[in-house]
Coordinates of C-alpha atoms in Angstrom, one line a residue:
X1 CA 38.8 -45.3 -23.7
X2 CA 37.9 -47.4 -26.2
X3 CA 34.3 -48.1 -27.6
X4 CA 34.7 -51.2 -26.7
X5 CA 35.5 -50.9 -23.3
X6 CA 32.9 -48.5 -23.0
X7 CA 29.9 -50.0 -25.3
X8 CA 26.8 -46.8 -26.6
X9 CA 24.7 -46.3 -23.5
X10 CA 21.0 -44.3 -24.1
X11 CA 21.5 -40.0 -23.1
X12 CA 20.2 -38.9 -19.6
X13 CA 17.3 -36.2 -19.7
X14 CA 19.2 -33.3 -20.8
X15 CA 22.1 -34.1 -23.2
X16 CA 19.9 -34.1 -26.6
X17 CA 21.1 -36.3 -29.7
X18 CA 23.9 -37.2 -28.2
X19 CA 22.3 -41.2 -27.6
X20 CA 25.3 -43.9 -29.1
X21 CA 28.0 -42.2 -26.9
X22 CA 30.0 -44.5 -24.9
X23 CA 29.1 -44.3 -21.5
X24 CA 31.3 -42.6 -19.3
X25 CA 31.1 -40.2 -22.4
X26 CA 27.9 -39.8 -21.1
X27 CA 28.7 -39.3 -18.1
X28 CA 30.7 -36.7 -18.0
X29 CA 28.3 -35.2 -20.9
X30 CA 25.1 -35.0 -18.1
X31 CA 27.6 -33.4 -15.8
X32 CA 26.8 -30.3 -18.3
X33 CA 23.3 -30.3 -19.1
X34 CA 22.4 -27.0 -17.4
X35 CA 18.8 -26.0 -17.2
X36 CA 20.1 -22.8 -17.0
X37 CA 21.4 -19.8 -19.1
X38 CA 25.0 -20.7 -19.8
X39 CA 28.8 -20.0 -21.5
X40 CA 29.1 -22.6 -24.2
X41 CA 33.7 -23.4 -24.4
X42 CA 32.5 -26.0 -26.6
X43 CA 32.3 -30.1 -26.8
X44 CA 33.4 -32.6 -25.1
X45 CA 37.1 -35.0 -25.9
X46 CA 36.7 -38.1 -26.0
X47 CA 38.6 -41.5 -27.0
X48 CA 40.3 -39.0 -29.6
X49 CA 37.3 -38.8 -30.5
X50 CA 35.7 -34.6 -30.8
X51 CA 32.0 -35.3 -30.1
X52 CA 30.2 -32.2 -31.2
X53 CA 26.5 -33.5 -29.3
X54 CA 28.2 -33.6 -25.8
X55 CA 28.2 -29.3 -25.1
X56 CA 30.7 -28.2 -22.8
X57 CA 29.1 -26.1 -20.6
X58 CA 29.0 -23.5 -17.4
X59 CA 26.3 -22.2 -15.9
X60 CA 26.5 -17.9 -16.4
X61 CA 25.2 -17.8 -11.7
X62 CA 28.7 -19.5 -11.1
X63 CA 30.8 -16.9 -13.4
X64 CA 31.0 -15.3 -9.4
X65 CA 32.3 -18.1 -7.9
X66 CA 36.3 -16.8 -9.5
X67 CA 38.4 -19.0 -11.9
X68 CA 41.6 -20.1 -13.4
X69 CA 42.7 -20.7 -17.2
X70 CA 46.2 -22.0 -17.0
X71 CA 48.3 -23.3 -19.3
X72 CA 51.8 -22.8 -21.4
X73 CA 52.2 -20.7 -23.9
X74 CA 51.2 -20.3 -26.8
X75 CA 48.6 -23.6 -26.2
X76 CA 45.2 -20.8 -26.4
X77 CA 44.4 -19.3 -23.4
X78 CA 43.8 -15.7 -24.9
X79 CA 41.6 -17.0 -26.8
X80 CA 39.6 -18.4 -24.1
X81 CA 39.6 -15.6 -22.3
X82 CA 38.1 -14.4 -24.8
X83 CA 35.6 -16.2 -25.9
X84 CA 34.4 -16.4 -22.9
X85 CA 34.6 -12.3 -22.5
X86 CA 32.4 -12.8 -25.7
X87 CA 29.4 -14.6 -24.7
X88 CA 29.2 -13.1 -21.0
X89 CA 28.9 -9.0 -22.5
X90 CA 26.0 -11.3 -24.5
X91 CA 24.5 -12.2 -22.1
X92 CA 24.3 -8.2 -20.3
X93 CA 27.2 -8.9 -18.0
X94 CA 30.2 -6.4 -18.3
X95 CA 34.0 -7.5 -18.1
X96 CA 37.6 -6.5 -17.3
X97 CA 40.3 -7.8 -19.4
X98 CA 43.9 -6.5 -18.1
X99 CA 45.6 -7.1 -21.8
X100 CA 49.4 -7.5 -20.8
X101 CA 50.9 -8.9 -24.3
X102 CA 48.4 -6.2 -26.2
X103 CA 47.5 -8.5 -27.8
X104 CA 43.3 -8.1 -26.4
X105 CA 42.0 -5.3 -27.8
X106 CA 40.2 -7.9 -31.1
X107 CA 37.6 -8.2 -29.0
X108 CA 36.6 -4.7 -30.1
X109 CA 36.5 -5.9 -34.0
X110 CA 34.4 -8.2 -36.5
X111 CA 37.1 -11.8 -36.2
X112 CA 37.8 -13.0 -39.8
X113 CA 36.4 -16.2 -41.6
X114 CA 38.9 -17.9 -43.2
X115 CA 39.1 -21.8 -43.3
X116 CA 40.8 -22.4 -40.3
X117 CA 37.9 -20.5 -38.3
X118 CA 35.4 -22.5 -40.1
X119 CA 36.5 -25.8 -39.5
X120 CA 37.3 -25.0 -36.2
X121 CA 32.8 -23.5 -36.4
X122 CA 32.5 -26.5 -38.0
X123 CA 33.6 -29.3 -36.4
X124 CA 32.1 -27.7 -32.8
X125 CA 28.3 -26.9 -34.2
X126 CA 28.9 -23.8 -33.8
X127 CA 26.9 -20.9 -35.5
X128 CA 30.0 -18.8 -36.5
X129 CA 29.5 -14.7 -36.9
X130 CA 32.0 -12.4 -37.6
X131 CA 30.3 -10.2 -34.2
X132 CA 32.8 -7.0 -32.9
X133 CA 31.9 -6.4 -28.1
X134 CA 31.4 -2.9 -26.8
X135 CA 33.9 -1.9 -25.2
X136 CA 36.6 0.8 -23.4
X137 CA 40.6 0.6 -22.9
X138 CA 41.9 1.8 -19.6
X139 CA 46.1 3.0 -19.6
X140 CA 47.2 3.0 -16.4
X141 CA 48.2 6.5 -15.2
X142 CA 47.9 7.2 -19.5
X143 CA 51.3 5.0 -20.0
X144 CA 50.6 4.1 -23.4
X145 CA 47.5 4.3 -24.8
X146 CA 43.9 4.4 -23.3
X147 CA 41.9 6.4 -20.8
X148 CA 44.6 7.5 -18.4
X149 CA 43.1 5.7 -14.5
X150 CA 44.7 7.5 -12.1
X151 CA 43.8 7.3 -8.1
X152 CA 44.2 9.7 -5.6
X153 CA 46.2 8.9 -2.7
X154 CA 43.7 9.7 -0.1
X155 CA 41.7 7.5 -1.5
X156 CA 44.1 4.7 -2.0
X157 CA 45.3 4.5 1.3
X158 CA 47.2 3.8 4.4
X159 CA 47.1 -0.3 4.7
X160 CA 47.2 -0.7 0.7
X161 CA 50.3 2.0 -0.2
X162 CA 52.1 0.8 3.3
X163 CA 51.9 -2.9 1.6
X164 CA 53.0 -1.4 -2.3
X165 CA 55.8 0.4 -0.3
X166 CA 56.8 -2.3 2.0
X167 CA 56.4 -1.3 4.8
X168 CA 56.4 -2.8 8.7
X169 CA 53.8 -3.4 10.5
X170 CA 55.2 -0.2 12.7
X171 CA 55.6 1.7 9.7
X172 CA 52.4 1.1 9.1
X173 CA 50.9 2.4 11.3
X174 CA 53.2 5.7 11.3
X175 CA 52.0 6.1 7.1
X176 CA 48.2 5.8 8.9
X177 CA 48.7 8.3 11.6
X178 CA 50.3 10.8 9.0
X179 CA 47.0 10.1 6.6
X180 CA 45.1 11.5 10.1
X181 CA 47.1 13.4 10.2
X182 CA 46.3 15.6 6.9
X183 CA 42.3 15.2 7.0
X184 CA 42.1 15.9 9.8
X185 CA 44.9 19.4 9.4
X186 CA 42.5 19.8 6.2
X187 CA 45.6 19.0 3.9
X188 CA 44.5 17.2 0.6
X189 CA 47.1 14.3 -0.7
X190 CA 46.4 14.0 -4.4
X191 CA 49.2 12.9 -5.9
X192 CA 52.8 11.7 -3.8
X193 CA 54.0 14.9 -3.5
X194 CA 51.5 16.4 -2.0
X195 CA 52.4 12.6 1.1
X196 CA 56.1 13.3 0.1
X197 CA 54.9 16.9 1.4
X198 CA 53.4 15.7 4.3
X199 CA 56.4 13.7 5.8
X200 CA 59.3 16.1 4.7
X201 CA 56.6 19.2 6.9
X202 CA 56.6 16.7 9.9
X203 CA 60.2 15.9 9.8
X204 CA 61.2 19.7 10.5
X205 CA 61.7 21.1 12.8
X206 CA 58.5 22.6 14.0
X207 CA 57.2 19.4 12.3
X208 CA 58.6 17.1 15.5
X209 CA 57.0 18.6 18.2
X210 CA 53.7 17.1 16.5
X211 CA 55.3 14.3 16.0
X212 CA 56.2 14.2 19.6
X213 CA 52.6 14.9 20.3
X214 CA 51.3 12.3 17.5
X215 CA 53.0 10.1 19.6
X216 CA 54.5 6.6 17.6
X217 CA 56.0 8.7 14.2
X218 CA 59.6 8.8 14.8
X219 CA 61.3 11.7 12.9
X220 CA 63.3 8.1 11.5
X221 CA 60.4 6.1 11.0
X222 CA 59.5 9.6 8.5
X223 CA 63.0 9.1 6.9
X224 CA 62.2 5.5 5.7
X225 CA 58.4 6.3 4.9
X226 CA 60.3 9.0 2.3
X227 CA 63.0 6.7 0.6
X228 CA 60.0 4.3 0.6
X229 CA 58.6 7.2 -1.7
X230 CA 61.1 8.5 -3.7
X231 CA 62.3 4.3 -4.8
X232 CA 58.3 3.6 -5.6
X233 CA 58.1 7.1 -7.6
X234 CA 61.7 6.2 -8.8
X235 CA 59.4 2.6 -10.7
X236 CA 57.2 5.1 -12.9
X237 CA 54.4 5.0 -10.5
X238 CA 53.7 9.2 -9.9
X239 CA 51.4 9.4 -12.9
X240 CA 48.8 6.3 -11.8
X241 CA 47.9 9.5 -8.4
X242 CA 46.9 12.0 -9.2
X243 CA 43.2 13.5 -10.6
X244 CA 40.7 13.1 -11.9
X245 CA 40.4 10.2 -9.7
X246 CA 39.2 7.4 -12.2
X247 CA 35.9 5.7 -10.6
X248 CA 36.0 2.5 -10.3
X249 CA 31.4 1.7 -10.8
X250 CA 32.6 3.5 -14.7
X251 CA 33.5 -0.7 -15.4
X252 CA 30.1 -1.8 -14.8
X253 CA 28.7 -0.2 -17.8
X254 CA 26.7 -1.7 -20.2
X255 CA 26.4 -0.5 -24.2
X256 CA 22.9 0.5 -25.2
X257 CA 21.8 -2.7 -27.2
X258 CA 21.9 -4.6 -23.7
X259 CA 24.9 -6.6 -23.5
X260 CA 27.8 -5.2 -21.1
X261 CA 30.5 -3.0 -21.9
X262 CA 34.8 -5.4 -21.9
X263 CA 36.3 -2.4 -20.6
X264 CA 40.2 -3.9 -21.6
X265 CA 42.9 -1.9 -19.3
X266 CA 46.3 -1.7 -22.5
X267 CA 49.9 -2.8 -20.6
X268 CA 52.1 -3.6 -22.7
X269 CA 53.9 0.1 -21.6
X270 CA 53.1 -1.3 -18.2
X271 CA 54.8 -4.6 -18.5
X272 CA 57.9 -4.2 -17.1
X273 CA 56.5 -2.4 -14.0
X274 CA 55.0 -5.8 -12.5
X275 CA 54.3 -4.1 -9.5
X276 CA 52.3 -1.1 -11.0
X277 CA 49.7 -2.9 -11.8
X278 CA 49.9 -4.6 -8.2
X279 CA 49.5 -1.8 -7.4
X280 CA 46.0 -0.9 -9.6
X281 CA 45.1 -4.2 -8.8
X282 CA 44.4 -3.6 -5.2
X283 CA 43.1 -0.7 -5.1
X284 CA 40.7 -1.4 -8.6
X285 CA 38.9 -4.7 -6.3
X286 CA 39.5 -2.5 -2.6
X287 CA 37.5 0.0 -4.5
X288 CA 35.4 -2.2 -5.8
X289 CA 34.3 -3.9 -3.0
X290 CA 33.3 -1.0 0.2
X291 CA 30.9 0.7 -3.4
X292 CA 29.2 -2.3 -3.9
X293 CA 26.6 -3.6 -1.8
X294 CA 26.0 -7.0 -0.9
X295 CA 24.3 -9.0 -3.3
X296 CA 24.9 -12.8 -2.2
X297 CA 23.8 -15.1 -5.0
X298 CA 22.2 -13.8 -7.4
X299 CA 21.4 -14.6 -11.2
X300 CA 24.5 -13.5 -13.2
X301 CA 27.6 -11.5 -12.0
X302 CA 27.5 -8.1 -11.9
X303 CA 31.4 -7.6 -13.3
X304 CA 34.0 -11.0 -14.6
X305 CA 37.9 -9.6 -13.8
X306 CA 39.9 -11.8 -16.3
X307 CA 43.7 -10.7 -15.1
X308 CA 46.0 -12.7 -17.9
X309 CA 49.8 -13.2 -17.1
X310 CA 48.6 -13.3 -13.8
X311 CA 52.5 -14.8 -12.1
X312 CA 53.2 -10.5 -12.6
X313 CA 50.7 -10.7 -9.9
X314 CA 51.9 -12.7 -7.9
X315 CA 56.2 -13.5 -8.4
X316 CA 58.1 -11.3 -6.0
X317 CA 54.5 -10.5 -3.8
X318 CA 55.1 -9.4 -0.4
X319 CA 53.2 -11.6 2.8
X320 CA 51.4 -8.3 3.3
X321 CA 50.2 -8.1 -0.2
X322 CA 49.2 -12.0 -1.2
X323 CA 46.8 -11.5 2.3
X324 CA 44.9 -8.9 1.1
X325 CA 45.2 -10.7 -2.3
X326 CA 43.8 -14.1 -0.8
X327 CA 40.9 -11.6 1.1
X328 CA 39.9 -10.0 -1.7
X329 CA 39.4 -12.8 -3.9
X330 CA 36.7 -14.7 -1.1
X331 CA 35.1 -11.8 0.1
X332 CA 34.4 -9.1 -2.9
X333 CA 32.5 -12.3 -4.9
X334 CA 29.3 -11.9 -2.7
X335 CA 29.4 -8.7 -3.9
X336 CA 28.5 -10.5 -7.8
X337 CA 31.9 -9.8 -9.0
X338 CA 33.7 -12.9 -10.9
X339 CA 37.2 -12.6 -10.4
X340 CA 39.4 -15.4 -13.3
X341 CA 44.0 -15.7 -13.6
X342 CA 45.3 -16.5 -16.7
X343 CA 49.0 -18.1 -16.0
X344 CA 50.7 -21.1 -17.3
X345 CA 50.5 -23.9 -14.3
X346 CA 48.3 -23.5 -11.0
X347 CA 51.2 -22.7 -9.1
X348 CA 51.9 -19.1 -10.3
X349 CA 48.6 -18.4 -8.3
X350 CA 48.6 -19.1 -4.6
X351 CA 47.0 -22.3 -2.5
X352 CA 44.8 -19.9 -0.9
X353 CA 43.6 -18.5 -3.9
X354 CA 43.6 -21.4 -5.8
X355 CA 41.2 -22.6 -3.1
X356 CA 38.5 -21.0 -4.5
X357 CA 38.3 -21.0 -8.6
X358 CA 36.1 -22.8 -8.9
X359 CA 35.8 -23.0 -12.5
X360 CA 38.4 -23.8 -14.4
X361 CA 39.9 -24.4 -18.1
X362 CA 43.5 -26.2 -18.4
X363 CA 45.3 -25.9 -21.3
X364 CA 48.2 -28.4 -22.3
X365 CA 50.9 -28.2 -20.5
X366 CA 54.6 -29.3 -21.3
X367 CA 56.8 -31.6 -19.3
X368 CA 60.2 -30.9 -21.1
X369 CA 62.5 -31.1 -17.2
X370 CA 62.0 -32.7 -14.0
X371 CA 60.8 -29.4 -13.1
X372 CA 58.1 -29.7 -15.9
X373 CA 56.9 -32.8 -14.6
X374 CA 56.4 -31.9 -10.9
X375 CA 54.4 -28.6 -12.3
X376 CA 51.8 -31.4 -14.1
X377 CA 51.7 -33.9 -11.2
X378 CA 51.2 -31.1 -8.8
X379 CA 48.3 -29.3 -11.6
X380 CA 46.6 -33.8 -12.2
X381 CA 46.1 -33.0 -8.4
X382 CA 44.2 -29.9 -8.1
X383 CA 41.4 -32.3 -10.1
X384 CA 38.6 -33.7 -9.1
X385 CA 38.8 -37.5 -10.1
X386 CA 38.3 -38.6 -13.2
X387 CA 38.1 -41.1 -16.1
X388 CA 40.9 -39.6 -18.0
X389 CA 44.6 -40.6 -17.4
X390 CA 44.9 -36.6 -16.9
X391 CA 48.9 -36.7 -17.2
X392 CA 48.6 -38.9 -20.6
X393 CA 45.7 -35.5 -22.1
X394 CA 47.7 -32.6 -21.0
X395 CA 51.0 -32.9 -21.9
X396 CA 49.0 -33.7 -26.0
X397 CA 46.2 -31.5 -25.7
X398 CA 46.4 -29.8 -28.8
X399 CA 45.8 -26.0 -29.2
X400 CA 42.4 -24.7 -28.7
X401 CA 41.7 -27.5 -26.3
X402 CA 41.3 -27.9 -23.1
X403 CA 40.9 -30.3 -19.9
X404 CA 37.5 -28.3 -18.0
X405 CA 35.5 -28.8 -15.2
X406 CA 33.3 -26.4 -13.1
X407 CA 30.6 -25.6 -10.6
X408 CA 27.0 -27.1 -11.0
X409 CA 23.9 -24.8 -10.4
X410 CA 24.1 -26.5 -7.3
X411 CA 27.6 -25.4 -6.7
X412 CA 29.0 -29.0 -6.9
X413 CA 32.0 -29.9 -9.5
X414 CA 31.4 -31.1 -12.7
X415 CA 33.7 -34.4 -14.5
X416 CA 36.2 -33.7 -15.8
X417 CA 36.1 -32.8 -19.5
X418 CA 38.5 -32.9 -22.3
X419 CA 37.1 -30.0 -24.7
X420 CA 37.5 -29.2 -28.0
X421 CA 36.1 -25.0 -27.4
X422 CA 34.8 -22.6 -29.9
X423 CA 36.1 -19.9 -31.3
X424 CA 36.0 -16.7 -30.5
X425 CA 33.4 -14.3 -33.0
X426 CA 35.8 -11.1 -32.9
X427 CA 38.8 -9.9 -34.1
X428 CA 42.1 -12.7 -32.7
X429 CA 44.5 -10.5 -32.4
X430 CA 45.4 -6.4 -31.7
X431 CA 43.5 -4.3 -33.6
X432 CA 45.0 -1.0 -36.0
X433 CA 46.5 1.2 -33.9
X434 CA 45.3 3.8 -35.2
X435 CA 41.7 2.6 -35.0
X436 CA 42.5 2.0 -30.9
X437 CA 43.4 5.4 -31.0
X438 CA 40.2 6.4 -32.0
X439 CA 38.1 4.8 -30.3
X440 CA 40.1 6.3 -28.1
X441 CA 38.8 9.4 -28.5
X442 CA 35.8 8.9 -29.3
X443 CA 34.6 7.3 -26.2
X444 CA 32.7 9.3 -23.9
X445 CA 35.0 9.2 -20.9
X446 CA 37.7 10.5 -22.4
X447 CA 37.0 14.3 -22.0
X448 CA 36.4 13.0 -18.5
X449 CA 39.9 12.1 -18.3
X450 CA 42.2 13.1 -20.6
X451 CA 43.5 15.7 -19.3
X452 CA 45.6 15.4 -15.6
X453 CA 44.2 17.8 -12.6
X454 CA 46.6 19.9 -10.4
X455 CA 44.6 20.9 -7.8
X456 CA 45.5 23.0 -5.1
X457 CA 46.2 20.1 -1.7
X458 CA 49.0 19.0 0.6
X459 CA 52.4 20.5 -1.3
X460 CA 50.4 24.1 -2.7
X461 CA 49.3 25.1 1.3
X462 CA 52.5 24.3 2.6
X463 CA 54.4 25.6 0.0
X464 CA 52.7 28.8 0.5
X465 CA 52.7 28.2 4.5
X466 CA 56.8 28.5 3.7
X467 CA 56.2 31.4 1.6
X468 CA 53.9 33.6 4.3
X469 CA 56.7 32.5 7.0
X470 CA 59.3 33.7 5.1
X471 CA 57.7 37.3 4.4
X472 CA 56.8 37.3 8.1
X473 CA 60.6 37.6 8.3
X474 CA 61.5 34.4 10.4
X475 CA 63.0 30.6 8.8
X476 CA 59.8 28.8 7.4
X477 CA 59.4 25.2 9.4
X478 CA 61.6 25.6 12.4
X479 CA 61.3 28.1 15.3
X480 CA 57.7 25.3 16.5
X481 CA 56.0 28.7 17.4
X482 CA 53.4 29.5 17.7
X483 CA 50.9 31.9 19.8
X484 CA 49.0 30.2 22.7
X485 CA 46.1 31.2 21.0
X486 CA 46.3 28.8 18.6
X487 CA 46.2 25.0 18.9
X488 CA 48.1 23.2 17.3
X489 CA 46.7 20.0 15.4
X490 CA 48.0 18.3 17.7
X491 CA 46.1 19.7 20.3
X492 CA 42.4 19.3 17.5
X493 CA 44.0 16.3 17.1
X494 CA 45.5 14.9 20.5
X495 CA 43.1 16.3 23.0
X496 CA 39.6 14.4 20.8
X497 CA 38.4 11.5 22.8
X498 CA 37.9 9.8 19.1
X499 CA 41.8 10.1 19.7
X500 CA 42.8 9.4 22.5
X501 CA 41.3 5.8 21.9
X502 CA 42.7 5.2 18.5
X503 CA 45.9 5.9 21.0
X504 CA 45.4 3.5 22.0
X505 CA 44.2 0.6 19.3
X506 CA 47.5 1.8 18.1
X507 CA 47.1 -2.0 16.7
X508 CA 44.1 -2.4 15.1
X509 CA 42.1 -1.7 11.9
X510 CA 39.8 0.0 13.1
X511 CA 42.2 2.3 15.5
X512 CA 43.6 3.7 12.1
X513 CA 40.7 4.0 9.6
X514 CA 37.6 5.8 11.1
X515 CA 36.7 5.9 8.0
X516 CA 38.1 4.1 5.6
X517 CA 37.1 0.9 4.4
X518 CA 38.6 -2.6 5.5
X519 CA 41.3 -2.6 3.1
X520 CA 41.8 0.7 4.3
X521 CA 40.9 2.7 0.7
X522 CA 38.8 5.8 1.9
X523 CA 35.4 6.0 1.0
X524 CA 34.6 7.8 -1.7
X525 CA 31.8 10.5 -2.2
X526 CA 29.8 9.7 -5.2

């Protein structure tokens, strides 16, 4: 790969100012000469030289084809996603950033000029101007700085909940019947204590008769569900469930000047609770999936997600969880939503998910151990054929450099390009905590979501029922005696043709989820 081996050639149409480049470099550069709107990632590196006239770009319409930003610690992954997010915002595309380490909040503040930034900008012919993006900050259940994000147990649904509780198929079906029972009885499931109260009632003397009527839900299974709920709460999940429930359409907002809002989910407080993060991801994508209309291929995505430290999503994940993520990533593209995973190596992402990530920015990898060397070889195999020696390039790439391949406007992979990346124009680091607090409290969403609400729901209704039973002189939830003229919930529900059909189709998604989406989440009444 030297100039003597690749004599200068004439630039093809669309590669502006690139005359005199080596033939191989011209062929790579021509693969990124897109006619439509595109994001600028950086410029081509060839034979150790930076070629500023050979721009490496990604077409805006293919951002919903998903992507991967990977590389060893300290190689610049976070700055890359910041660079992409800034340009998406300018193009009017809302962005979601999961900030595990707490260093992405700087996207809301203008960058600071210094010699290093200016040198990089000059090297890649970038007109660098300090620029802040319109941003909102969120925190799961109010655990940390940010507008609290909560979901009700009802909207989360039995299918997703059974997956995070790691229930088996029989227990999942039983949980579905518990939800159906609560729906029919008017027992709202807003938080975890509501669900626990319903399950506890169904294991009481009075509730046991209803268990028999429903069929397939044994007291032993109910006990397993209760124990799983207790363990779930012990992991710090309770604050996430409740009201006011977060409306995921808030993530689709744009600023008054037309720029896309960057939604930053602050996660430093919960980085030791990866299951909580996984739970949120599953619910949020499912909620967006069944609320957004099908749009197919559009000029620009409606929303682009970036999930930093993606290995936290997949390490130790159940098979059911992986299947859910794979299905969600596959289908949500048609709703105009792009998903980018940010992690250390492609092997952190399951193969079925990796196969759907058409846009790749691979930062440097280390090869200090046999496992590192194997990971390097496996990474190289995931790239198209290249004019580079990728093993050499990936171990020698510096900070702020990466190997790139994206999808062209026609959906075909572009040539692999070693790239010197542009510098983000927002602050590369966290904002001051006091400034973050002010931004959160000044948000128009703060008053809507900040204060938790505990309305009357299943827990209170069942407690009132027990109190009324005690006042009437009988022990609560024991006798099971009801006036004959009062049809029990079993008679009301099981007597219907719908429920008979449900019982016959216990193993099917449609049989379990009459009013819920493909992913088991309840359809929100907007």
